[in-house]
Amino acid sequence: MTGPMIALSALLSHWARHRVQAALLLIGLALATALLTGVQAINAEARASYDRAASALSQDKLPRLVAERITVADYVALRRAGWPVSPVIEGEALIGGQTLRLIGIEPLTLPSGVAPDIGLAGDPTGFLTGKVILSAEALNDPRVRPAELPPGVALTDIGVAAGILGPEISYLLLTGDRPAPPGYALIHPATTDLSQLTESFHLNLAAFGYLAFGVGLFIVHSAIGLAFEQRRGMFRTLRALGLSARALTGLLLAELLVFALVAGAAGVVLGWLIAGALLPDVAATLRGLYGAEVGSGLTLRPVWWLSGLGIAVLGMLASAGQSLWRLGRLPVLAPAQPRAWGRESARAMRGQALAGVGLIGAAAGLLAVRGLWAGFGVLAGLLLGGALMLPLLMAALTRAGQRLPDTWARLDAGDVFINEQLALRRGLAPGDRVEQGVIAGIYPDYGNPMPQVILSWDRHRALYPLPVLRYALITDIPAAEIRAAFPRVVVEDRAAIRKASVAVFERTFAVTAALNVLTLGVAALAMFASLLTLSSRRLPQVAPVWAMGLTRGRLAQLEFLRTLALAALIYGLALPLGLALAWVLLAVVNVEAFGWRLPMLLFPGDWLRLGMLSLLAAGLAAALPVHRLARIAPAELLKVFAHER
Amino acid sequence: MNVKAIMLILMACAVSAPASGQGFAGLGSDAGGFEMPRPGPFDFPADHGPHPTFRIEWWYVTANLTAADGTEYGAQWTLFRNALAPHEAGGWASPQVWLAHAALTTATQHLAAEKLARGGIGQAGVTAEPFGAWIDDWELSDHMAARGEGFAFDLALHATGPIVAQGDGGYSVKSAAGQASRYYSQPFYAASGEVELDGKHVPVTGTAWMDREWSSQPLAADQTGWDWFSLSFDDGARLMGFRLRGATDFVSATWIGADGRPEPLPPGALRLTPLRSTTVAGREVPVEWRLELPAKELDITTRALNDHAWNALSVPYWEGPIRALGSHPGRGYLEMTGYGGTK
């Protein structure tokens, strides 16, 4: 065996003797990778679904003409007057035992490349003569043929759709650059852009992933710190035997790389499982919130392996960077002196605190700057600064949500309300003017990517003499009775919609809660890892106390209480940091990214619960190290003096 | 969807039909339940309308026009009917698909447009009495009108001679094996109206020629395309002639006297010789021809008004006005398909 090989086997022997530590390192990195790749997988899958939808149904990208009622004769009259329009009959239909969004197109009048390739390289005749229904779903209907379409959609000839849904045309696609013909209202396609609508959801999911990744790296950081701490003697010996600092660093780097690859691979598989488990709920949420169809099947894409392993390696390097840096800079014999290591640590901590002050200062400065990146900058500054220097972050940055003044009466006078999106985009305030009138108020409009104006019925009619498509009715009559009385009228029951929305949101929170539990679990593991490090490092400080007569049991008891007290203290400091982060997300990042703002609500009950959970987690995490301390062989404590650590 | 894929399939049936001749007589009895053409008298006015039990049918008008300043124009108005099944039905259930081409040609410009529509709902169709053919806002009746990107035309049509039955009393044989279509023409239209090019309206007058043909037979495997001539000579006579290019070429022609009396010519009587080719849209296309018909002492050279009269539509082909020089001066139209690998 060559020198470096011997050194490597010596370094690796440490892990054979400290299996828990090795496991922690692997689990930490694997979990971090898993949560990040899992969340990314979910986002990627959803986006792939949107792309599929966009390319398969790119008629969604064409402007639509709508009217109170469009008959085939109306359509023919427009064509014969030279209007470039193509009819669509669309609705929900039961096909092969499944309710689907059935889209009937008229392929001959659609521009080339607008509707999906109906795959009739084989059979255009079959499609045009109504013998073909295309769908990605496996349906029990002889007409159905597989096609690259979004889930829950069936595409067929307009004749088939007319037979199932009735002859009335749902809307006309305007296929040329022309204004709307008289009697028709033009709906621009931007309102149906799924990726735009769902962007905030995915951003939040991604933020969760990165948070979990950060926490996972903390575990790795602790485990590596512990491993380096415990191998100080070995480092000294190896260096004394002539191994250069560079070679030692290289060997440690190689060792970490192996760990990273193993943990990364495990993380990718785990992430895939997490994504698979969460995707049905995410899909249901997206469908419910935005009408976006996302398949619940997940494919393990090769790019995940690459990105997962890459993330693991980068994360490992980031976590180990500090330890490696310190090792490289220590003099040959210094690693054996605990104070040398400790002095390095203390210096680092002061540096960290200073950096923390700087970062938070920078974050505060950025608050004055507008823009999404400034918002993210504030977030990063707070998160890092807060983590580096918790105690300084005690500022309460909460602010109450804005309320729309009760100014409905002004609508009748011809004034208008605008949504927050419009107000922010154009920098408008109540009293300013828009094309439709004087702004009486600004209303919050969660989730809407478009600017919007509310005006009175009379004012709307005066400005836009368009056919009326919808009426709202305030009544005690149940929707079912209205439907029965007016069978041709589409009745939407607001109460039912509200109920459905609430159900959808609850699903969203099911996803969030699941991610919460996972993140909290990772955090507890991180705490456990760092306590384990700490307990070993503190042995030299505990030993003299033991030598002075305190029993191991009493020592363990004190250690336990100390851990709880620390946890309580950190909880007290973390709470305002968390609130500040939430405020920045709601009031800065969200507003810049999507143009709407959520009111910040405070839930002290949740804080209490979280506090209890933190203490419980700290207690559980401390249990093993404290248990070990209570049972530690007196010889171990004596060794501290014998080895002059 | 890929409309182009549909178009290719439809066009393979529709446009290539003059070249039809399904090749082998024994296979002709049933083309998917479609009716086969038989010799016999026409039934007017009903035969001006569609024949949905036949697979393919067209109303094909070409006009040679001149403006007051002597500028020459060519206009094409074509409506194809293609049946996916041998019947007609109301509403979306109709298996009839309509396809139209329109083009306007000058010595320096050639603009073409295309339309597709389904039958059954009134968006496109043909009525026999009174005669009218239409697709969207394109019309053919006692006038023909169409518009596309950058061009339009609206021409009144006035028949100055009788309808002419092509082939044997309207039964036009298309191959040596005896495949055929029903085929008649109105080669005696006087046309007047205006053309619009790049926003400029120009009054024009001239002559126009309408071909009516229906059949059910697909292109024979060895037939790759055709060259088809319609010529109006200054002395009032007309000539229709085509060459189907295959393993062996099949040439057929009809001489039409100034009085409208048709003389079907035996296969091979008309000799067609390409004289000069030019590269159009990357293909070698013969744009200058020698036509010889010894029985009529005819020996002419035809030249294209615009060598680049290329209909760059979903199925591309050459279609443009020509001038005849030599023993029988005159004007007319030339259609050439299947050059450069397109059927």
mmCIF file of C-alpha atoms in Angstrom, chain A residues 72 75-76 79-82 87 89 106-110 112-118 120-121 124-125 128-129 157-159 162 169, chain B residues 1-6 9-10 84-85 92-98 115-118 121-124 133-139:
data_model
loop_
_atom_site.group_PDB
_atom_site.id
_atom_site.type_symbol
_atom_site.label_atom_id
_atom_site.label_comp_id
_atom_site.label_asym_id
_atom_site.label_seq_id
_atom_site.Cartn_x
_atom_site.Cartn_y
_atom_site.Cartn_z
ATOM 1 C CA VAL A 72 -73.781 26.603 -36.597
ATOM 2 C CA TYR A 75 -70.568 30.322 -37.592
ATOM 3 C CA VAL A 76 -71.264 29.736 -41.286
ATOM 4 C CA ARG A 79 -67.115 32.313 -42.507
ATOM 5 C CA ARG A 80 -69.077 33.384 -45.553
ATOM 6 C CA ALA A 81 -68.444 36.998 -44.614
ATOM 7 C CA GLY A 82 -64.747 36.179 -44.636
ATOM 8 C CA PRO A 87 -65.644 26.605 -33.982
ATOM 9 C CA ILE A 89 -67.718 22.701 -28.810
ATOM 10 C CA GLU A 106 -63.050 21.572 -36.588
ATOM 11 C CA PRO A 107 -59.641 20.601 -37.955
ATOM 12 C CA LEU A 108 -60.149 21.948 -41.463
ATOM 13 C CA THR A 109 -60.467 25.568 -40.343
ATOM 14 C CA LEU A 110 -57.749 25.445 -37.694
ATOM 15 C CA SER A 112 -51.658 24.380 -39.375
ATOM 16 C CA GLY A 113 -49.914 23.467 -36.173
ATOM 17 C CA VAL A 114 -52.503 24.967 -33.843
ATOM 18 C CA ALA A 115 -54.276 21.854 -32.707
ATOM 19 C CA PRO A 116 -52.258 18.784 -31.845
ATOM 20 C CA ASP A 117 -51.159 16.401 -34.482
ATOM 21 C CA ILE A 118 -54.206 14.226 -34.259
ATOM 22 C CA LEU A 120 -53.720 10.838 -38.290
ATOM 23 C CA ALA A 121 -50.719 10.474 -40.260
ATOM 24 C CA PRO A 124 -57.758 11.842 -40.974
ATOM 25 C CA THR A 125 -60.835 10.292 -42.507
ATOM 26 C CA LEU A 128 -63.390 13.761 -39.615
ATOM 27 C CA THR A 129 -66.074 11.117 -39.813
ATOM 28 C CA ASP A 157 -64.169 16.110 -34.139
ATOM 29 C CA ILE A 158 -66.726 18.831 -33.558
ATOM 30 C CA GLY A 159 -69.412 16.548 -34.988
ATOM 31 C CA ALA A 162 -72.049 18.167 -30.983
ATOM 32 C CA ILE A 169 -70.935 26.203 -30.364
ATOM 33 C CA MET B 1 -53.503 18.882 -35.795
ATOM 34 C CA ASN B 2 -51.454 18.596 -38.865
ATOM 35 C CA VAL B 3 -53.787 19.936 -41.477
ATOM 36 C CA LYS B 4 -51.033 19.381 -43.922
ATOM 37 C CA ALA B 5 -51.248 15.639 -43.435
ATOM 38 C CA ILE B 6 -54.950 15.715 -44.190
ATOM 39 C CA ILE B 9 -54.130 12.753 -48.433
ATOM 40 C CA LEU B 10 -57.077 14.677 -49.792
ATOM 41 C CA LEU B 84 -64.672 10.475 -47.343
ATOM 42 C CA ALA B 85 -67.703 8.232 -47.827
ATOM 43 C CA TRP B 92 -71.264 17.980 -39.122
ATOM 44 C CA ALA B 93 -71.964 14.375 -40.120
ATOM 45 C CA SER B 94 -71.353 15.161 -43.785
ATOM 46 C CA PRO B 95 -68.430 13.146 -45.151
ATOM 47 C CA GLN B 96 -67.833 15.692 -47.907
ATOM 48 C CA VAL B 97 -64.715 17.825 -47.626
ATOM 49 C CA TRP B 98 -64.191 20.906 -49.758
ATOM 50 C CA LYS B 115 -59.247 27.149 -48.230
ATOM 51 C CA LEU B 116 -60.615 24.041 -46.585
ATOM 52 C CA ALA B 117 -64.148 23.446 -45.367
ATOM 53 C CA ARG B 118 -66.481 20.599 -44.584
ATOM 54 C CA ILE B 121 -73.259 22.947 -42.747
ATOM 55 C CA GLY B 122 -73.325 25.397 -45.655
ATOM 56 C CA GLN B 123 -69.801 26.722 -45.321
ATOM 57 C CA ALA B 124 -68.936 25.336 -48.748
ATOM 58 C CA ALA B 133 -70.334 27.238 -55.930
ATOM 59 C CA TRP B 134 -68.768 28.698 -52.811
ATOM 60 C CA ILE B 135 -66.376 28.209 -49.944
ATOM 61 C CA ASP B 136 -66.338 30.873 -47.223
ATOM 62 C CA ASP B 137 -66.323 34.214 -49.062
ATOM 63 C CA TRP B 138 -65.072 32.777 -52.364
ATOM 64 C CA GLU B 139 -67.794 32.402 -54.978
#
